[in-house]
PDB file of C-alpha atoms and ligand atoms in Angstrom:
ATOM      1  CA  MET A 870      12.615  72.041 -16.865  1.00 76.00           C
ATOM      2  CA  ASP A 871      10.165  72.797 -19.642  1.00 94.00           C
ATOM      3  CA  CYS A 872       7.415  70.368 -18.659  1.00 98.00           C
ATOM      4  CA  ILE A 873       3.730  71.214 -19.099  1.00 98.00           C
ATOM      5  CA  PHE A 874       2.619  68.898 -16.310  1.00 98.00           C
ATOM      6  CA  CYS A 875       5.212  70.303 -13.863  1.00 98.00           C
ATOM      7  CA  LYS A 876       3.790  73.730 -14.682  1.00 98.00           C
ATOM      8  CA  ILE A 877       0.261  72.482 -14.008  1.00 98.00           C
ATOM      9  CA  ALA A 878       1.462  70.943 -10.720  1.00 97.00           C
ATOM     10  CA  SER A 879       3.109  74.221  -9.656  1.00 97.00           C
ATOM     11  CA  GLY A 880       0.084  76.293 -10.681  1.00 96.00           C
ATOM     12  CA  ASP A 881       1.983  78.121 -13.454  1.00 97.00           C
ATOM     13  CA  LEU A 882      -0.427  76.671 -16.034  1.00 98.00           C
ATOM     14  CA  PRO A 883      -4.167  76.257 -15.459  1.00 98.00           C
ATOM     15  CA  ALA A 884      -6.004  72.953 -15.313  1.00 98.00           C
ATOM     16  CA  PHE A 885      -9.440  71.753 -14.297  1.00 98.00           C
ATOM     17  CA  LYS A 886      -8.440  69.898 -11.128  1.00 98.00           C
ATOM     18  CA  VAL A 887     -10.607  67.157  -9.677  1.00 98.00           C
ATOM     19  CA  PHE A 888      -8.350  65.910  -6.858  1.00 98.00           C
ATOM     20  CA  GLU A 889      -5.046  66.657  -5.171  1.00 98.00           C
ATOM     21  CA  ASP A 890      -3.065  65.514  -2.180  1.00 97.00           C
ATOM     22  CA  GLU A 891       0.553  65.919  -1.073  1.00 97.00           C
ATOM     23  CA  ARG A 892       1.865  63.537  -3.768  1.00 98.00           C
ATOM     24  CA  VAL A 893      -0.506  63.637  -6.738  1.00 98.00           C
ATOM     25  CA  LEU A 894      -2.767  65.860  -8.769  1.00 98.00           C
ATOM     26  CA  ALA A 895      -5.687  64.843 -10.989  1.00 98.00           C
ATOM     27  CA  PHE A 896      -7.182  67.061 -13.688  1.00 98.00           C
ATOM     28  CA  LEU A 897      -9.348  66.781 -16.797  1.00 98.00           C
ATOM     29  CA  ASP A 898      -7.609  65.949 -20.084  1.00 98.00           C
ATOM     30  CA  ILE A 899      -7.728  68.930 -22.455  1.00 98.00           C
ATOM     31  CA  ASN A 900      -8.592  66.648 -25.430  1.00 98.00           C
ATOM     32  CA  PRO A 901     -10.815  64.052 -23.781  1.00 98.00           C
ATOM     33  CA  GLY A 902     -11.201  60.619 -25.360  1.00 96.00           C
ATOM     34  CA  THR A 903     -14.483  60.254 -23.489  1.00 97.00           C
ATOM     35  CA  ARG A 904     -16.474  62.501 -21.167  1.00 97.00           C
ATOM     36  CA  GLY A 905     -14.688  62.699 -17.816  1.00 98.00           C
ATOM     37  CA  HIS A 906     -11.253  61.687 -19.192  1.00 98.00           C
ATOM     38  CA  THR A 907      -8.945  62.452 -16.271  1.00 98.00           C
ATOM     39  CA  LEU A 908      -5.165  62.410 -15.822  1.00 98.00           C
ATOM     40  CA  ILE A 909      -3.403  61.618 -12.555  1.00 98.00           C
ATOM     41  CA  ILE A 910       0.181  62.842 -12.234  1.00 98.00           C
ATOM     42  CA  PRO A 911       2.816  62.817  -9.488  1.00 98.00           C
ATOM     43  CA  ARG A 912       3.743  66.321  -8.292  1.00 98.00           C
ATOM     44  CA  PHE A 913       7.399  65.339  -8.472  1.00 97.00           C
ATOM     45  CA  HIS A 914       8.639  65.051 -12.086  1.00 98.00           C
ATOM     46  CA  SER A 915       9.147  61.427 -13.173  1.00 98.00           C
ATOM     47  CA  LYS A 916       9.238  60.886 -16.891  1.00 98.00           C
ATOM     48  CA  ASP A 917       7.616  57.458 -16.952  1.00 98.00           C
ATOM     49  CA  LEU A 918       6.716  54.310 -15.023  1.00 98.00           C
ATOM     50  CA  PHE A 919      10.366  53.348 -14.665  1.00 97.00           C
ATOM     51  CA  ALA A 920      11.320  56.643 -13.002  1.00 98.00           C
ATOM     52  CA  LEU A 921       8.380  56.653 -10.587  1.00 97.00           C
ATOM     53  CA  THR A 922       9.113  56.132  -6.877  1.00 97.00           C
ATOM     54  CA  ASP A 923       7.271  53.368  -5.011  1.00 97.00           C
ATOM     55  CA  ALA A 924       5.526  55.986  -2.883  1.00 98.00           C
ATOM     56  CA  ASP A 925       4.292  57.954  -5.914  1.00 98.00           C
ATOM     57  CA  SER A 926       3.250  54.742  -7.635  1.00 98.00           C
ATOM     58  CA  ALA A 927       1.136  53.767  -4.619  1.00 98.00           C
ATOM     59  CA  ALA A 928      -0.298  57.286  -4.342  1.00 98.00           C
ATOM     60  CA  ILE A 929      -1.341  57.284  -8.012  1.00 98.00           C
ATOM     61  CA  MET A 930      -3.128  53.955  -7.721  1.00 98.00           C
ATOM     62  CA  ALA A 931      -4.803  55.054  -4.485  1.00 98.00           C
ATOM     63  CA  ALA A 932      -5.995  58.218  -6.228  1.00 98.00           C
ATOM     64  CA  ALA A 933      -7.271  56.171  -9.191  1.00 98.00           C
ATOM     65  CA  GLN A 934      -9.285  53.983  -6.818  1.00 98.00           C
ATOM     66  CA  LYS A 935     -10.725  57.099  -5.175  1.00 98.00           C
ATOM     67  CA  ILE A 936     -11.533  59.028  -8.366  1.00 98.00           C
ATOM     68  CA  ALA A 937     -12.703  56.254 -10.732  1.00 98.00           C
ATOM     69  CA  PRO A 938     -15.899  55.297  -8.866  1.00 98.00           C
ATOM     70  CA  VAL A 939     -16.892  58.965  -8.652  1.00 98.00           C
ATOM     71  CA  LEU A 940     -16.329  59.459 -12.406  1.00 98.00           C
ATOM     72  CA  ILE A 941     -18.416  56.380 -13.146  1.00 98.00           C
ATOM     73  CA  ARG A 942     -21.211  57.461 -10.820  1.00 98.00           C
ATOM     74  CA  GLU A 943     -21.315  61.089 -11.959  1.00 98.00           C
ATOM     75  CA  THR A 944     -21.094  60.389 -15.715  1.00 98.00           C
ATOM     76  CA  GLY A 945     -23.314  57.315 -15.660  1.00 98.00           C
ATOM     77  CA  ALA A 946     -20.520  55.344 -17.361  1.00 98.00           C
ATOM     78  CA  ASP A 947     -20.750  51.572 -17.776  1.00 98.00           C
ATOM     79  CA  GLY A 948     -17.040  51.004 -17.078  1.00 98.00           C
ATOM     80  CA  LEU A 949     -13.643  52.691 -17.026  1.00 98.00           C
ATOM     81  CA  ASN A 950     -10.185  52.071 -18.503  1.00 98.00           C
ATOM     82  CA  LEU A 951      -6.882  52.895 -16.881  1.00 98.00           C
ATOM     83  CA  HIS A 952      -4.344  53.670 -19.589  1.00 98.00           C
ATOM     84  CA  GLN A 953      -0.691  54.601 -19.283  1.00 98.00           C
ATOM     85  CA  SER A 954       2.032  54.936 -21.955  1.00 98.00           C
ATOM     86  CA  ASN A 955       5.805  54.682 -21.605  1.00 98.00           C
ATOM     87  CA  GLY A 956       8.004  55.840 -24.471  1.00 98.00           C
ATOM     88  CA  GLU A 957       7.291  57.337 -27.860  1.00 98.00           C
ATOM     89  CA  ALA A 958       6.735  53.911 -29.417  1.00 98.00           C
ATOM     90  CA  ALA A 959       3.970  53.286 -26.884  1.00 97.00           C
ATOM     91  CA  GLY A 960       2.302  56.591 -27.719  1.00 96.00           C
ATOM     92  CA  GLN A 961       3.620  58.695 -24.837  1.00 98.00           C
ATOM     93  CA  VAL A 962       3.461  62.361 -25.817  1.00 98.00           C
ATOM     94  CA  ILE A 963       3.982  64.129 -22.490  1.00 98.00           C
ATOM     95  CA  PHE A 964       7.100  62.892 -20.727  1.00 98.00           C
ATOM     96  CA  HIS A 965       5.862  63.426 -17.188  1.00 98.00           C
ATOM     97  CA  TYR A 966       4.253  60.221 -15.897  1.00 98.00           C
ATOM     98  CA  HIS A 967       0.463  60.252 -16.119  1.00 98.00           C
ATOM     99  CA  MET A 968      -2.301  57.715 -15.687  1.00 98.00           C
ATOM    100  CA  HIS A 969      -5.372  58.156 -17.892  1.00 98.00           C
ATOM    101  CA  LEU A 970      -8.821  57.415 -16.450  1.00 98.00           C
ATOM    102  CA  LEU A 971     -11.301  56.923 -19.291  1.00 98.00           C
ATOM    103  CA  PRO A 972     -14.980  56.405 -18.469  1.00 98.00           C
ATOM    104  CA  ARG A 973     -16.503  53.934 -20.950  1.00 98.00           C
ATOM    105  CA  TRP A 974     -19.972  53.251 -22.309  1.00 98.00           C
ATOM    106  CA  HIS A 975     -21.315  50.215 -24.113  1.00 98.00           C
ATOM    107  CA  GLY A 976     -20.863  50.911 -27.838  1.00 96.00           C
ATOM    108  CA  ASP A 977     -18.738  54.045 -27.400  1.00 96.00           C
ATOM    109  CA  SER A 978     -16.175  54.980 -30.062  1.00 94.00           C
ATOM    110  CA  LEU A 979     -12.944  54.167 -28.180  1.00 95.00           C
ATOM    111  CA  CYS A 980     -10.944  51.291 -29.665  1.00 92.00           C
ATOM    112  CA  SER A 981      -8.837  48.720 -27.885  1.00 91.00           C
ATOM    113  CA  PRO A 982      -5.092  49.424 -28.343  1.00 90.00           C
ATOM    114  CA  TRP A 983      -4.519  45.861 -29.603  1.00 94.00           C
ATOM    115  CA  THR A 984      -6.168  43.241 -31.760  1.00 95.00           C
ATOM    116  CA  PRO A 985      -5.920  39.757 -30.237  1.00 96.00           C
ATOM    117  CA  GLY A 986      -3.183  37.679 -31.837  1.00 97.00           C
ATOM    118  CA  THR A 987      -2.401  33.972 -31.695  1.00 98.00           C
ATOM    119  CA  SER A 988       0.111  32.164 -29.500  1.00 97.00           C
ATOM    120  CA  ASP A 989       2.101  28.989 -29.232  1.00 98.00           C
ATOM    121  CA  SER A 990       2.086  27.378 -25.779  1.00 98.00           C
ATOM    122  CA  ASN A 991       5.782  26.327 -25.977  1.00 98.00           C
ATOM    123  CA  ASP A 992       6.753  29.872 -26.843  1.00 98.00           C
ATOM    124  CA  LEU A 993       4.567  31.264 -24.037  1.00 98.00           C
ATOM    125  CA  GLN A 994       6.097  28.830 -21.558  1.00 98.00           C
ATOM    126  CA  GLN A 995       9.697  29.623 -22.558  1.00 98.00           C
ATOM    127  CA  PHE A 996       9.013  33.315 -22.571  1.00 97.00           C
ATOM    128  CA  ALA A 997       7.332  33.209 -19.130  1.00 97.00           C
ATOM    129  CA  GLU A 998      10.268  31.235 -17.715  1.00 97.00           C
ATOM    130  CA  ARG A 999      12.826  33.644 -19.187  1.00 97.00           C
ATOM    131  CA  ILE A1000      11.050  36.752 -17.923  1.00 97.00           C
ATOM    132  CA  SER A1001      10.273  35.343 -14.480  1.00 96.00           C
ATOM    133  CA  ARG A1002      13.964  34.404 -14.026  1.00 96.00           C
ATOM    134  CA  CYS A1003      14.935  38.010 -14.777  1.00 96.00           C
ATOM    135  CA  ILE A1004      12.505  39.634 -12.359  1.00 94.00           C
ATOM    136  CA  THR A1005      14.052  40.386  -8.985  1.00 83.00           C
ATOM    137  CA  ASP A1006      12.337  41.808  -5.911  1.00 71.00           C
TER     138      ASP A1006
HETATM  139  P1  LIG B 301       0.018  60.559 -23.594  1.00 53.10           P
HETATM  140  O1  LIG B 301      -0.237  60.328 -25.053  1.00 53.10           O
HETATM  141  O2  LIG B 301       1.368  61.181 -23.312  1.00 53.10           O
HETATM  142  O3  LIG B 301      -0.265  59.341 -22.757  1.00 53.10           O
HETATM  143  O4  LIG B 301      -1.106  61.575 -23.158  1.00 53.10           O
HETATM  144  C1  LIG B 301      -0.939  62.945 -23.011  1.00 53.10           C
HETATM  145  C2  LIG B 301      -2.304  63.519 -22.688  1.00 53.10           C
HETATM  146  O5  LIG B 301      -2.132  64.818 -22.165  1.00 53.10           O
HETATM  147  C3  LIG B 301      -3.217  63.622 -23.915  1.00 53.10           C
HETATM  148  O6  LIG B 301      -4.412  62.893 -23.670  1.00 53.10           O
HETATM  149  C4  LIG B 301      -3.468  65.130 -24.039  1.00 53.10           C
HETATM  150  O7  LIG B 301      -4.762  65.446 -24.457  1.00 53.10           O
HETATM  151  C5  LIG B 301      -3.182  65.634 -22.640  1.00 53.10           C
HETATM  152  N1  LIG B 301      -2.691  66.996 -22.582  1.00 53.10           N
HETATM  153  C6  LIG B 301      -1.668  67.522 -23.317  1.00 53.10           C
HETATM  154  N2  LIG B 301      -1.440  68.807 -22.970  1.00 53.10           N
HETATM  155  C7  LIG B 301      -2.334  69.102 -21.984  1.00 53.10           C
HETATM  156  C8  LIG B 301      -2.585  70.274 -21.227  1.00 53.10           C
HETATM  157  O8  LIG B 301      -1.950  71.325 -21.369  1.00 53.10           O
HETATM  158  N3  LIG B 301      -3.596  70.213 -20.306  1.00 53.10           N
HETATM  159  C9  LIG B 301      -4.322  69.072 -20.104  1.00 53.10           C
HETATM  160  N4  LIG B 301      -5.283  69.109 -19.178  1.00 53.10           N
HETATM  161  N5  LIG B 301      -4.100  67.939 -20.818  1.00 53.10           N
HETATM  162  C10 LIG B 301      -3.124  67.951 -21.740  1.00 53.10           C
HETATM  163 ZN1  LIG B 302       7.202  67.339 -15.278  1.00 53.10          ZN
END
């Protein structure tokens, strides 16, 4: 499979690694949105959130909890965003699951991906009921 992140995971392509264990690998983003911008990927190819195994999902979040405080401490950041895209429409460019860790500073140049809209409480209620009925364990 011609996947850049699989090649990074196998060592066929270089990356500036910050963490690895048996399930995941974390390395610096080549075009960082902020200083310290880090990507966490599963070693096993999963194209997006929906393809990810429960074990890899847990390992990625555990790695994020391990790495994020170190990034904040070592960069002197004021906060940090987790960001993750699924599908072209959502801005996914590399189709190997990855979680972005973006250190943030007060007044930095990163923008929120949405502008707050308005809502109707009847619509919210109906929508919440419909979705919750569809979600199974
Ligand atoms: P997406 O838009 O798919 O969520 O994010 C893909 C990310 O992968 C981008 O932030 C991009 O800069 C990063 N990226 C793309 N190719 C490479 C690469 O070869 N090495 C590294 N370290 N990052 C990459
Ligand atoms: Zn891959």
